[in-house]
Amino acid sequence: MAKTVLVTGASRGIGREIALLFAENGYSVAINYHKSINQAVALKEKINAFGGIAELFQADVGNYDEVKIMVDNIHKTFGFIDTLVNNAGISEQLLFTDIFPDKWAKMINTNLTSVYNCCHRVLPEMIRNHKGCIINIASMWGETGGSCEVHYSTAKAGIIGLTKALAKEVGLSNIRVNCVSPGVIMTDMMSAFDEQTIAQLKDETPLYRMGTPQDIANTVLFLADDKSSFITGQIIGVNGGIYI
Ligand code: NAP
């Protein structure tokens, strides 16, 4: 039977590419999206067109009740979720003094509490089945700290801590928890940066190019595969060497 993956925030960018690659590799894909229904439908159609299996599951992953309903529906549709990819996220550039409580709460909720929400709903079945794989998408800013992105950096650093602690707790249940920490990846998220800033980031990158969503998807697929069965609790930088 095909394995199932849940990819959060799969309507666009990195999540879309992860969903596509897993479908190409025989997984049944639960595509989570929040607002971009047209892109999500187009992705499902693309996967179905090559004979792949995918279904759409709308939910704000920052909302525990919505995640509970989503995960219950995925269990009904596909059965066991073998791999959970916590990818959904937002970013924002603001001076720390301009991050008021509403913006702080939204960032932490969407980028960090969402990871707790999804892990908390998916893990009980994984523990019962004594297998499973969780891959969280952090960011190099969670490792280095990003000026004018304190709330984003904090949320991503939290994902790194969650990954390490959870890996220790569920290893005995044969569940692996890892984290991919991207550098600069060309998606809608980078549209907030002007050309000059992007050129500067490229200059600072030893491999002298921007990352692509495929770079991240390839690493996520490897971490889901049995080929990485002795890897857990790790933070894998996929960043062209911009942070070593
Ligand atoms: P993106 O192109 O802006 O896509 C973001 C995705 O997250 C969309 O599919 C969006 O869904 C979804 N999303 C946002 N809020 C959500 C919510 N509350 N519930 C469910 N889905 C939600 O971003 P990206 O560049 O692909 O980023 C993906 C992940 O990689 C994020 O966690 C990001 O922090 C991380 N990352 C990106 C970079 C980079 O340079 N691009 C670098 C480091 C880390 P809808 O459109 O359907 O609302």
Coordinates of C-alpha atoms and ligand atoms in Angstrom, one line a residue:
M1 CA 0.0 0.0 0.0
A2 CA 1.2 3.5 -0.8
K3 CA 2.6 5.6 2.1
T4 CA 0.8 8.8 3.0
V5 CA 2.4 12.2 3.6
L6 CA 0.7 15.3 5.0
V7 CA 2.3 18.5 3.8
T8 CA 1.2 21.7 5.4
G9 CA 1.2 24.9 3.3
A10 CA 1.4 22.8 0.1
S11 CA -0.5 25.3 -2.1
R12 CA 2.6 27.3 -3.0
G13 CA 6.4 27.5 -2.9
I14 CA 8.4 24.9 -1.0
G15 CA 5.4 23.0 0.2
R16 CA 4.0 22.6 -3.3
E17 CA 7.3 21.2 -4.5
I18 CA 7.5 18.8 -1.6
A19 CA 4.0 17.5 -2.3
L20 CA 4.8 17.1 -6.0
L21 CA 8.0 15.2 -5.3
F22 CA 6.4 12.8 -2.8
A23 CA 3.6 12.1 -5.3
E24 CA 6.1 11.4 -8.0
N25 CA 7.7 8.9 -5.6
G26 CA 4.5 7.0 -5.0
Y27 CA 3.1 8.6 -1.9
S28 CA -0.5 9.5 -1.4
V29 CA -0.4 13.2 -0.6
A30 CA -2.6 15.2 1.7
I31 CA -2.3 18.7 0.5
N32 CA -3.0 21.2 3.2
Y33 CA -3.7 24.8 2.2
H34 CA -5.1 27.9 4.0
K35 CA -6.2 30.5 1.5
S36 CA -4.8 29.6 -2.0
I37 CA -7.6 27.3 -3.1
N38 CA -6.9 27.8 -6.8
Q39 CA -3.2 26.8 -6.5
A40 CA -4.1 23.9 -4.3
V41 CA -6.7 22.6 -6.9
A42 CA -4.1 23.0 -9.7
L43 CA -1.6 21.0 -7.8
K44 CA -4.0 18.2 -7.1
E45 CA -4.9 18.1 -10.8
K46 CA -1.2 18.1 -11.8
I47 CA -0.6 15.1 -9.5
N48 CA -3.7 13.3 -10.7
A49 CA -2.7 13.8 -14.3
F50 CA 0.4 11.6 -13.9
G51 CA -1.6 9.0 -12.0
G52 CA -0.6 10.2 -8.5
I53 CA -3.0 10.3 -5.6
A54 CA -3.7 13.6 -3.8
E55 CA -6.6 15.2 -1.8
L56 CA -7.1 18.7 -0.5
F57 CA -7.5 19.5 3.2
Q58 CA -8.2 23.2 4.0
A59 CA -7.2 24.3 7.5
D60 CA -5.4 27.1 9.3
V61 CA -2.7 25.1 10.9
G62 CA -2.4 27.7 13.6
N63 CA -5.8 26.7 14.9
Y64 CA -5.9 23.5 16.9
D65 CA -9.5 22.7 16.3
E66 CA -9.1 23.0 12.6
V67 CA -6.0 20.8 12.6
K68 CA -7.9 18.2 14.7
I69 CA -10.7 18.1 12.0
M70 CA -8.1 18.0 9.2
V71 CA -6.1 15.1 10.6
D72 CA -9.3 13.1 11.4
N73 CA -10.4 13.6 7.8
I74 CA -7.0 12.5 6.5
H75 CA -7.1 9.4 8.6
K76 CA -10.6 8.6 7.2
T77 CA -9.4 9.3 3.6
F78 CA -6.0 7.7 3.5
G79 CA -5.6 5.8 6.9
F80 CA -2.2 6.1 8.6
I81 CA -0.1 9.2 8.0
D82 CA 3.5 7.9 7.5
T83 CA 5.1 11.3 7.2
L84 CA 4.2 14.7 8.4
V85 CA 5.9 17.7 6.9
N86 CA 5.4 20.9 8.9
N87 CA 6.1 23.4 6.2
A88 CA 3.4 26.1 6.4
G89 CA 4.7 29.5 7.4
I90 CA 4.6 33.3 7.1
S91 CA 7.3 35.9 7.2
E92 CA 7.4 39.6 7.9
Q93 CA 10.1 42.3 8.1
L94 CA 9.6 44.7 11.0
L95 CA 11.7 46.6 13.5
F96 CA 11.3 44.9 16.9
T97 CA 9.7 48.0 18.3
D98 CA 7.0 47.7 15.7
I99 CA 6.1 44.1 16.6
F100 CA 3.0 44.7 18.7
P101 CA 1.3 41.8 20.5
D102 CA -1.1 40.9 17.7
K103 CA 1.8 40.6 15.2
W104 CA 3.9 38.6 17.7
A105 CA 1.0 36.2 18.4
K106 CA 0.2 35.7 14.7
M107 CA 3.8 34.8 13.9
I108 CA 4.3 32.4 16.8
N109 CA 1.0 30.8 16.2
T110 CA 1.3 30.3 12.5
N111 CA 5.0 29.3 12.4
L112 CA 5.5 27.5 15.8
T113 CA 2.2 26.6 17.4
S114 CA 1.1 25.1 14.1
V115 CA 4.0 22.5 14.4
Y116 CA 2.8 21.6 17.9
N117 CA -0.8 21.4 16.7
C118 CA 0.0 19.0 13.8
C119 CA 2.5 16.9 15.8
H120 CA 0.0 16.6 18.7
R121 CA -2.8 15.3 16.4
V122 CA -0.7 13.0 14.2
L123 CA 1.6 11.4 16.8
P124 CA -0.9 9.2 18.8
E125 CA -1.5 7.1 15.6
M126 CA 2.3 7.0 14.9
I127 CA 3.0 5.8 18.4
R128 CA 0.2 3.2 18.2
N129 CA 1.7 1.9 14.9
H130 CA 5.3 2.1 16.2
K131 CA 6.5 4.0 13.1
G132 CA 6.4 7.5 11.6
C133 CA 8.5 10.4 10.4
I134 CA 8.1 14.1 11.1
I135 CA 10.1 16.7 9.2
N136 CA 9.9 20.4 10.3
I137 CA 10.9 23.3 8.1
A138 CA 12.8 25.9 10.1
S139 CA 15.0 28.6 8.7
M140 CA 18.6 29.7 8.9
W141 CA 17.3 32.8 10.7
G142 CA 16.2 30.5 13.5
E143 CA 19.9 29.4 13.8
T144 CA 21.6 32.8 13.3
G145 CA 18.9 35.3 14.3
G146 CA 17.7 37.8 11.7
S147 CA 17.6 41.5 12.2
C148 CA 14.1 43.0 11.7
E149 CA 12.7 39.4 11.9
V150 CA 12.9 38.8 15.7
H151 CA 9.4 37.2 15.8
Y152 CA 10.1 35.0 12.8
S153 CA 13.6 34.0 14.1
T154 CA 12.1 33.2 17.5
A155 CA 9.4 30.9 16.0
K156 CA 12.0 29.1 13.8
A157 CA 14.4 28.7 16.8
G158 CA 11.4 27.2 18.6
I159 CA 10.9 24.7 15.9
I160 CA 14.6 23.6 16.2
G161 CA 14.1 23.1 20.0
L162 CA 10.9 21.2 19.5
T163 CA 12.5 19.0 16.9
K164 CA 15.4 18.0 19.2
A165 CA 13.2 17.4 22.3
L166 CA 10.5 15.5 20.5
A167 CA 13.1 13.3 18.7
K168 CA 14.4 12.2 22.1
E169 CA 10.9 11.5 23.4
V170 CA 9.6 9.4 20.5
G171 CA 12.7 7.6 19.3
L172 CA 11.7 4.5 21.3
S173 CA 8.5 4.4 19.4
N174 CA 10.5 4.2 16.2
I175 CA 9.5 7.7 15.1
R176 CA 12.1 10.1 13.7
V177 CA 11.8 13.8 14.0
N178 CA 14.2 16.0 11.9
C179 CA 14.3 19.6 10.7
V180 CA 15.3 21.2 7.4
S181 CA 16.7 24.7 7.8
P182 CA 16.6 26.5 4.4
G183 CA 18.7 29.4 3.4
V184 CA 17.4 31.8 0.8
I185 CA 14.9 30.0 -1.4
M186 CA 13.2 31.7 -4.3
T187 CA 9.5 31.7 -3.6
D188 CA 6.7 34.2 -3.0
M189 CA 8.2 34.7 0.5
M190 CA 11.2 36.4 -1.1
S191 CA 9.1 38.9 -3.0
A192 CA 9.4 41.3 0.0
F193 CA 13.1 41.7 -0.8
D194 CA 14.4 44.0 -3.5
E195 CA 16.8 42.9 -6.3
Q196 CA 19.8 44.6 -4.6
T197 CA 19.2 42.6 -1.3
I198 CA 18.8 39.4 -3.2
A199 CA 22.1 40.0 -5.2
Q200 CA 23.8 40.7 -1.9
L201 CA 22.6 37.5 -0.4
K202 CA 23.8 35.6 -3.5
D203 CA 27.2 37.2 -3.1
E204 CA 27.4 36.0 0.5
T205 CA 26.5 32.4 -0.5
P206 CA 29.6 30.1 -1.2
L207 CA 27.7 28.2 -3.9
Y208 CA 26.8 31.5 -5.4
R209 CA 23.2 30.9 -6.2
M210 CA 19.8 31.2 -4.6
G211 CA 18.1 28.0 -3.5
T212 CA 15.1 26.4 -5.2
P213 CA 12.1 24.7 -3.7
Q214 CA 13.5 21.5 -5.3
D215 CA 16.6 21.8 -3.2
I216 CA 14.5 21.6 -0.1
A217 CA 12.1 18.9 -1.4
N218 CA 15.0 16.6 -2.2
T219 CA 16.3 16.8 1.3
V220 CA 12.8 16.3 2.8
L221 CA 12.2 13.2 0.7
F222 CA 15.6 11.8 1.8
L223 CA 14.7 12.4 5.5
A224 CA 11.4 10.5 5.0
D225 CA 13.1 7.6 3.3
D226 CA 14.4 4.5 5.1
K227 CA 17.9 5.5 3.7
S228 CA 17.9 8.0 6.6
S229 CA 16.7 5.5 9.2
F230 CA 19.5 6.4 11.7
I231 CA 19.0 10.1 11.4
T232 CA 16.9 11.8 14.1
G233 CA 16.8 15.1 16.0
Q234 CA 19.0 16.8 13.3
I235 CA 18.9 20.2 11.8
I236 CA 19.9 19.9 8.2
G237 CA 21.0 23.2 6.7
V238 CA 20.1 23.5 3.0
N239 CA 21.5 26.9 2.4
G240 CA 24.4 26.9 -0.2
G241 CA 26.8 27.5 2.7
I242 CA 25.6 31.0 3.6
Y243 CA 25.5 29.8 7.2
I244 CA 27.9 27.1 8.2
Ligands
NAP1 P1 5.3 30.8 0.5 O1 5.7 30.6 -0.9 O2 4.9 32.1 1.0 O3 4.2 29.7 0.9 C1 3.7 29.7 2.2 C2 2.7 28.5 2.3 O4 2.3 28.4 3.7 C3 1.5 28.7 1.5 O5 1.1 27.4 0.9 C4 0.4 29.1 2.5 O6 -0.9 28.7 2.2 C5 0.9 28.4 3.7 N1 0.3 28.9 4.9 C6 0.6 30.1 5.5 N2 -0.2 30.3 6.6 C7 -0.9 29.1 6.8 C8 -1.8 28.7 7.7 N3 -2.1 29.5 8.8 N4 -2.3 27.5 7.6 C9 -2.0 26.7 6.5 N5 -1.1 27.1 5.6 C10 -0.6 28.3 5.7 O7 6.5 30.4 1.5 P2 7.8 29.4 1.2 O8 8.9 30.2 0.8 O9 7.3 28.2 0.4 O10 8.0 28.9 2.7 C11 7.7 27.6 3.2 C12 8.4 27.3 4.5 O11 9.8 27.4 4.3 C13 8.0 28.3 5.6 O12 7.9 27.7 6.8 C14 9.1 29.3 5.6 O13 9.3 30.0 6.8 C15 10.3 28.4 5.3 N6 11.5 29.1 4.7 C16 11.4 29.7 3.5 C17 12.6 30.3 3.1 C18 12.6 31.1 1.8 O14 13.7 31.7 1.5 N7 11.6 31.0 0.9 C19 13.7 30.3 3.8 C20 13.7 29.7 5.1 C21 12.6 29.0 5.5 P3 -2.0 29.5 1.4 O15 -1.4 30.3 0.3 O16 -3.0 28.5 1.0 O17 -2.6 30.4 2.5

